[in-house]
Structure formats: structure tokens, C-alpha cells
Coordinates of C-alpha atoms and ligand atoms in Angstrom, one line a residue:
M1 CA 0.0 0.0 0.0
S2 CA 1.4 3.4 -1.0
D3 CA 1.8 6.1 1.6
D4 CA -1.1 8.0 -0.1
N5 CA -3.4 5.2 0.3
I6 CA -2.5 4.9 4.0
Q7 CA -3.1 8.6 4.8
A8 CA -6.4 8.5 2.9
S9 CA -7.5 5.4 4.9
A10 CA -6.5 7.2 8.2
A11 CA -8.4 10.3 7.3
R12 CA -11.6 8.1 6.4
R13 CA -11.4 6.3 9.8
Q14 CA -11.0 9.7 11.6
R15 CA -14.1 11.0 9.7
V16 CA -16.0 7.8 10.6
Q17 CA -15.0 8.3 14.3
R18 CA -16.3 12.0 14.2
I19 CA -19.5 11.0 12.6
K20 CA -20.0 8.3 15.3
K21 CA -19.3 10.8 18.2
C22 CA -21.8 13.2 16.5
I23 CA -24.5 10.5 16.3
I24 CA -23.9 9.6 20.0
L25 CA -24.1 13.3 21.1
M26 CA -27.2 13.8 19.2
F27 CA -28.8 10.7 20.6
F28 CA -27.9 11.8 24.1
L29 CA -29.3 15.2 23.5
A30 CA -32.5 13.8 22.0
V31 CA -33.1 11.9 25.2
T32 CA -32.0 14.1 28.0
V33 CA -33.3 17.5 26.9
P34 CA -37.0 16.4 26.8
L35 CA -36.4 14.5 30.0
V36 CA -35.1 17.9 31.7
L37 CA -37.9 19.8 30.2
C38 CA -40.4 17.4 31.5
V39 CA -39.0 17.6 35.1
I40 CA -39.1 21.5 34.9
L41 CA -42.7 21.3 33.7
L42 CA -43.7 19.0 36.4
V43 CA -42.2 21.3 39.1
K44 CA -44.0 24.3 37.6
V45 CA -47.2 22.6 37.5
S46 CA -47.1 21.5 41.1
S47 CA -46.1 24.9 42.3
I48 CA -49.0 26.6 40.2
S49 CA -51.4 24.0 41.8
E50 CA -50.2 25.0 45.2
R51 CA -50.7 28.6 44.4
L52 CA -54.1 27.9 43.1
D53 CA -55.1 26.1 46.3
S54 CA -54.0 28.9 48.5
L55 CA -55.8 31.5 46.3
T56 CA -59.0 29.4 46.6
L57 CA -58.6 29.5 50.2
Q58 CA -58.2 33.3 50.3
V59 CA -61.3 33.7 48.1
K60 CA -63.2 31.5 50.5
N61 CA -62.1 33.7 53.4
L62 CA -62.9 36.8 51.7
S63 CA -66.4 35.6 50.8
D64 CA -67.0 34.6 54.4
M65 CA -65.9 38.0 55.5
V66 CA -68.2 39.7 53.1
Q67 CA -71.0 37.6 54.3
S68 CA -70.3 38.5 57.9
Q69 CA -70.1 42.2 57.0
Q70 CA -73.3 41.9 55.1
E71 CA -75.0 40.4 58.3
L72 CA -73.5 43.2 60.4
L73 CA -74.9 45.7 57.9
N74 CA -78.3 44.1 58.1
D75 CA -78.3 44.4 61.8
L76 CA -77.2 47.9 61.7
S77 CA -79.8 48.9 59.3
A78 CA -82.5 47.0 61.4
E79 CA -81.3 49.1 64.4
T80 CA -81.4 52.3 62.5
V81 CA -85.0 51.8 61.5
I82 CA -86.0 51.0 65.1
T83 CA -84.2 54.0 66.6
G84 CA -85.9 56.1 64.0
Q85 CA -89.2 55.0 65.4
G86 CA -88.3 56.6 68.7
L87 CA -87.5 53.3 70.4
P88 CA -84.8 53.0 73.1
V89 CA -81.4 53.7 72.0
S90 CA -78.3 52.3 73.7
G91 CA -77.2 54.5 76.6
E92 CA -80.6 54.8 78.2
T93 CA -80.7 52.6 81.2
G94 CA -83.3 51.9 83.8
R95 CA -85.9 53.6 81.6
E96 CA -89.4 52.7 82.9
I97 CA -91.6 50.9 80.6
S98 CA -94.9 52.7 80.4
G99 CA -98.4 51.5 79.1
P100 CA -100.2 48.2 79.6
V101 CA -97.9 45.3 80.5
K102 CA -98.9 41.8 79.7
E103 CA -97.9 39.2 82.2
A104 CA -94.4 37.7 81.5
F105 CA -95.8 34.2 82.3
P106 CA -98.8 32.4 81.1
D107 CA -102.0 33.5 83.0
P108 CA -102.3 31.1 86.1
E109 CA -106.1 31.7 86.1
K110 CA -106.2 30.0 82.7
Q111 CA -104.8 26.8 84.2
S112 CA -107.3 24.1 84.7
T113 CA -107.5 22.0 87.9
E114 CA -105.7 19.2 86.1
D115 CA -102.9 21.7 85.4
I116 CA -102.7 22.7 89.0
A117 CA -102.6 18.9 89.9
E118 CA -99.7 18.6 87.6
I119 CA -97.8 21.3 89.5
T120 CA -97.7 19.1 92.6
A121 CA -95.7 16.4 90.6
G122 CA -92.5 15.1 92.0
H123 CA -90.4 16.0 89.1
K124 CA -90.8 19.3 87.4
V125 CA -89.0 19.7 84.0
Y126 CA -88.5 23.0 82.3
L127 CA -87.5 23.0 78.6
T128 CA -85.6 26.3 77.9
F129 CA -84.5 27.5 74.5
D130 CA -81.6 30.0 74.2
D131 CA -80.5 32.3 71.4
G132 CA -83.8 32.5 69.4
P133 CA -85.8 33.5 67.6
S134 CA -84.5 31.5 64.5
V135 CA -85.8 29.7 61.4
Y136 CA -86.7 26.9 63.8
T137 CA -88.8 28.8 66.3
D138 CA -92.0 27.9 64.4
D139 CA -91.1 24.2 64.2
I140 CA -90.4 24.1 67.9
L141 CA -93.7 26.0 68.8
D142 CA -95.5 23.5 66.5
I143 CA -94.0 20.5 68.2
L144 CA -94.8 21.9 71.7
D145 CA -98.4 22.5 70.6
Q146 CA -98.5 19.1 69.3
Y147 CA -97.9 17.7 72.8
D148 CA -99.7 20.6 74.6
I149 CA -96.4 21.6 76.3
K150 CA -95.4 25.0 77.4
A151 CA -91.7 26.0 77.5
T152 CA -89.4 29.1 78.1
F153 CA -87.6 30.9 75.3
F154 CA -84.6 33.2 76.3
V155 CA -84.4 35.3 73.3
V156 CA -81.8 37.7 71.9
G157 CA -82.3 41.1 70.1
K158 CA -83.3 40.1 66.6
E159 CA -85.4 42.5 64.8
T160 CA -86.5 41.3 61.4
E161 CA -90.2 41.1 60.6
T162 CA -90.0 37.2 60.9
D163 CA -88.2 37.6 64.4
R164 CA -91.0 40.0 65.6
E165 CA -93.7 37.5 64.4
A166 CA -91.9 34.5 66.1
L167 CA -91.5 36.7 69.4
L168 CA -95.3 37.3 69.2
D169 CA -96.0 33.6 68.5
I170 CA -94.0 32.6 71.6
V171 CA -96.3 34.8 73.7
N172 CA -99.5 34.2 72.0
R173 CA -99.0 30.4 72.2
G174 CA -98.7 30.6 76.0
H175 CA -94.9 30.3 76.4
T176 CA -92.7 32.2 78.8
L177 CA -90.6 34.9 77.1
G178 CA -87.2 35.3 78.8
M179 CA -84.2 37.5 78.0
H180 CA -80.8 36.4 77.0
S181 CA -79.2 39.8 76.3
Y182 CA -79.7 41.9 73.2
S183 CA -76.3 41.6 71.6
H184 CA -75.1 38.2 73.0
K185 CA -71.6 39.6 72.7
Y186 CA -69.7 38.7 75.9
S187 CA -67.0 41.4 75.4
E188 CA -69.7 44.1 75.4
I189 CA -72.2 43.0 78.0
Y190 CA -69.7 41.7 80.5
H191 CA -67.4 44.8 80.2
S192 CA -69.1 46.7 83.1
V193 CA -72.4 46.8 85.0
E194 CA -73.3 49.9 82.9
D195 CA -72.8 48.1 79.6
F196 CA -74.8 45.1 81.0
A197 CA -77.6 47.4 82.1
C198 CA -77.7 49.3 78.6
D199 CA -78.0 45.9 76.8
F200 CA -80.5 44.6 79.3
T201 CA -82.8 47.7 79.0
K202 CA -82.5 47.6 75.2
L203 CA -83.7 44.1 75.0
R204 CA -86.4 44.5 77.7
D205 CA -87.9 47.6 75.9
Y206 CA -87.7 45.9 72.5
L207 CA -89.5 42.8 73.7
Y208 CA -92.1 45.0 75.4
E209 CA -92.6 47.1 72.3
V210 CA -93.1 44.0 70.2
T211 CA -95.2 41.7 72.4
G212 CA -96.4 43.9 75.3
V213 CA -94.7 41.6 77.8
K214 CA -92.3 43.1 80.3
S215 CA -90.1 40.0 80.7
N216 CA -88.7 39.2 84.1
V217 CA -86.6 36.2 83.7
Y218 CA -83.1 36.3 82.4
R219 CA -80.4 33.7 81.2
F220 CA -76.8 35.0 81.1
P221 CA -75.1 34.2 77.9
G222 CA -72.6 31.5 78.9
G223 CA -74.5 31.0 82.3
S224 CA -73.8 32.8 85.5
S225 CA -70.7 30.5 86.0
N226 CA -69.1 31.6 82.7
T227 CA -65.4 32.3 83.0
V228 CA -65.4 35.0 80.3
S229 CA -66.6 37.9 82.4
N230 CA -63.8 40.1 84.1
V231 CA -66.5 41.6 86.3
D232 CA -67.8 39.5 89.2
M233 CA -71.1 37.8 87.9
K234 CA -72.7 38.6 91.2
D235 CA -72.7 42.3 90.4
F236 CA -74.8 41.5 87.3
A237 CA -77.0 39.3 89.4
D238 CA -77.5 42.1 91.9
Y239 CA -78.4 44.5 89.1
L240 CA -81.0 42.0 87.8
S241 CA -82.6 41.5 91.3
E242 CA -82.7 45.4 91.5
Q243 CA -84.8 45.2 88.3
D244 CA -87.1 42.5 89.9
V245 CA -85.7 40.0 87.4
R246 CA -84.7 36.4 88.3
F247 CA -82.0 34.5 86.4
F248 CA -82.1 30.9 85.5
D249 CA -79.2 28.7 84.7
W250 CA -79.6 25.0 84.0
N251 CA -78.9 21.7 85.7
I252 CA -79.3 19.5 82.6
S253 CA -77.5 20.4 79.3
S254 CA -78.6 19.0 76.0
G255 CA -75.0 19.6 74.9
D256 CA -76.3 21.3 71.7
G257 CA -74.4 24.5 72.5
G258 CA -71.0 23.3 71.2
K259 CA -69.8 23.5 67.6
E260 CA -70.4 19.9 66.8
L261 CA -73.9 19.0 65.7
L262 CA -74.9 16.2 68.0
S263 CA -77.0 13.2 67.0
V264 CA -80.7 13.0 67.9
E265 CA -79.8 9.9 70.1
R266 CA -77.2 11.8 72.0
L267 CA -79.4 14.8 72.6
V268 CA -82.2 12.6 73.9
E269 CA -79.7 10.7 76.2
N270 CA -78.3 14.0 77.4
C271 CA -81.7 15.6 78.1
T272 CA -83.5 12.6 79.9
S273 CA -81.0 10.5 81.6
D274 CA -80.7 12.7 84.8
I275 CA -84.3 14.0 85.2
E276 CA -85.2 11.4 87.9
K277 CA -82.3 12.7 90.0
H278 CA -83.9 16.3 90.3
E279 CA -87.1 17.6 91.7
T280 CA -86.6 20.6 89.3
S281 CA -84.8 20.0 86.0
V282 CA -84.0 23.1 83.8
I283 CA -82.9 21.8 80.5
L284 CA -80.7 23.9 78.2
L285 CA -81.4 23.7 74.5
H286 CA -81.0 26.1 71.7
D287 CA -83.3 27.6 69.2
S288 CA -80.7 28.4 66.6
A289 CA -80.3 28.0 62.7
A290 CA -77.3 25.7 63.3
K291 CA -79.2 23.3 65.6
R292 CA -81.3 21.2 63.3
T293 CA -80.9 18.0 65.4
T294 CA -82.3 19.7 68.4
V295 CA -85.7 20.2 66.6
E296 CA -85.5 16.6 65.3
A297 CA -84.8 15.3 68.8
L298 CA -87.5 17.5 70.6
P299 CA -90.5 15.1 70.0
I300 CA -88.6 12.1 71.3
I301 CA -87.3 14.1 74.3
I302 CA -90.9 15.2 75.1
E303 CA -92.3 11.7 74.7
N304 CA -89.6 10.2 76.9
I305 CA -90.3 12.8 79.7
L306 CA -93.9 12.4 79.5
A307 CA -93.5 8.6 79.9
M308 CA -91.7 9.1 83.1
E309 CA -93.6 8.7 86.5
D310 CA -94.7 11.7 88.5
T311 CA -93.1 14.0 86.0
V312 CA -94.4 17.2 84.2
I313 CA -93.1 19.6 81.8
L314 CA -93.9 23.3 82.7
P315 CA -92.9 26.8 81.6
I316 CA -90.9 29.0 84.0
T317 CA -93.2 31.0 86.3
E318 CA -93.0 33.1 89.4
E319 CA -93.4 29.8 91.3
T320 CA -90.4 28.1 89.7
E321 CA -87.6 27.3 92.0
P322 CA -84.6 29.0 90.5
V323 CA -81.6 26.8 89.2
Q324 CA -78.6 29.0 89.5
H325 CA -74.9 28.3 89.3
I326 CA -73.8 31.2 91.5
H327 CA -75.5 32.4 94.8
Ligands
LIG1 ZN1 -76.6 31.9 74.1

């Protein structure tokens, strides 16, 4: 082989080597580049989805806030309308209610001898409903009517047309109308005796204006044994007794005051299992839009109590022995 041929063959081998390297490089690039791009895309998608979740949460929080602001606005506009009609405004305390006053309790003269016989029963049970009126007030009243039972409603200051009708219904259907503070805001009513008195007067005057009843029973929001108030609860109790108002706590709790919605079975058990231990049982229930199962449990609670020996269900009256957590 000549030198020229040898050189030409070496050069060809080198070219073949270069082409091989090129093919390998291109193959490597063709595999790795899309792989890297895929990884980058995946990371991006996951971070976008996280951001989307957090944005959805923010939107939900905002819409909750808007809703609560709307409710506040509705309350304020209702108050404005009432104030415009010359009704009590906050700041007026101890204002005397003038005009005819209906009895706060059902008329005892309307009670038959059968009813009076019932009052001598060994176990007296008082069903009490806090926080109303609500969308369920009507249902509760219908159930009570169905069993010819009278109860006690500790209401708050709700002023829509429906609330006013519900308050009138409570009174007209023979139940006891009790007070549970106008605002139900612990930080306001328990701030001082003056603030408490202001809230108390506002509710009492409002209830009188709507129903003609000068209520004289009160239930403290959270009960008299609440640990929220910085002021001694006895100071508020003294104020109530100066107003000839008695307060009632409870010795049986349905347990429906918590955040969790209790089952009908649990509510029935809570309301009825201890009745035979007491001569006077004051049962705490709630008349509130969030307490559907309380309404569902009510007929069973009533039926179970009525089936107990020597036991009657009564509304709170002047004669009712108070159940109080503080003395
Ligand atoms: Zn309450």
C-alpha cells in the first residue's frame, strides 16, 4: 500500500469516528433535553397548583368576610329603622316601661285544675331554648303545641319582621318569654355593669314594644358560671334583682351549645338521663339555625319525659324554683 493510500484510509477512519461521536451526542441530547424539560414542567405545574389552592382558600375567606359584614350591615340597618321610630337607644338605662304590661308568664287563672294537679308532681321539668328566634322557632312551637307543652324561650335582640312574628307567637301560644341579652356579645355585655344594664334595657324595651310583655326572667349568655366575664357575675345578678328579674341557669344540658352537631340519640340521652335525680330540672336547649338535630330530637325528648312517672313539663313562672350556678 502506498503512503497516499495509508493517509487516505486514516483520514476516512477519523471521519467515521467523528460521525459516530456526532450521532452519539445527538442521541444523548435527544433523550436528555426532553427529560429535563419534563421535570421542569412538572415542578412548575405543582407550584402553580399549590398557588391555586392558596388562592381558593383566600377567596373563600374573603367571601366569608363579606357575608359576615353583610350580616352586620343588616343588623345595623334594622337598628337604625328601630331607633328612627323613637325606640330605646343604647345609653338609656333603667328607663321605665310605660303603658299596659302583659304578664311575662302564662296566666295562672287559665290553668285548669288538671294543670294545678300537675304542679304538685315530684319531678318538674322546664324546657328552655336560648338564642332564638331562629328559622326553627316555628317548628319548635308546633312540636310543643302538638304535645300541649309550654316552654321558656330566652331570646336575643333580633329585629327582622320574621323575628318579631316569632316573638309574638311565643307569647300568644302561651310560652314564657325570657331574656338572653340583646347583643349576646360577651365582650360588650360583661365589660361593666353599665354596659350590661344598657344591653338589658335595650332588649327588655324591644320585647315590650313587640309583644307587650315586660319580661322578668333572664339567662346570662354562657350562664352565671361563665369564665369569660372580668366583672364579678354577682354584680350583674345584683343588678337583675334590682330590676325584679330572676335569672335561671340550668342543671341539665342537652349539649347542643357546642360547635359539633350532636346526633338525635345523643341529645335525647343528654336531656333525659338525669331527670329522675332532680325535683326541678331546667334543661338547656338552643333555638338556633345551626341546631337542626335539636328540633328533630324534641318530640322524642318530650315523649320520653312524659312517659316518666310523676313528672311534668312546665314553663318557668313566678313559682319556679330557680336553678342558679352562683348564689
Ligand atoms: Zn346563648
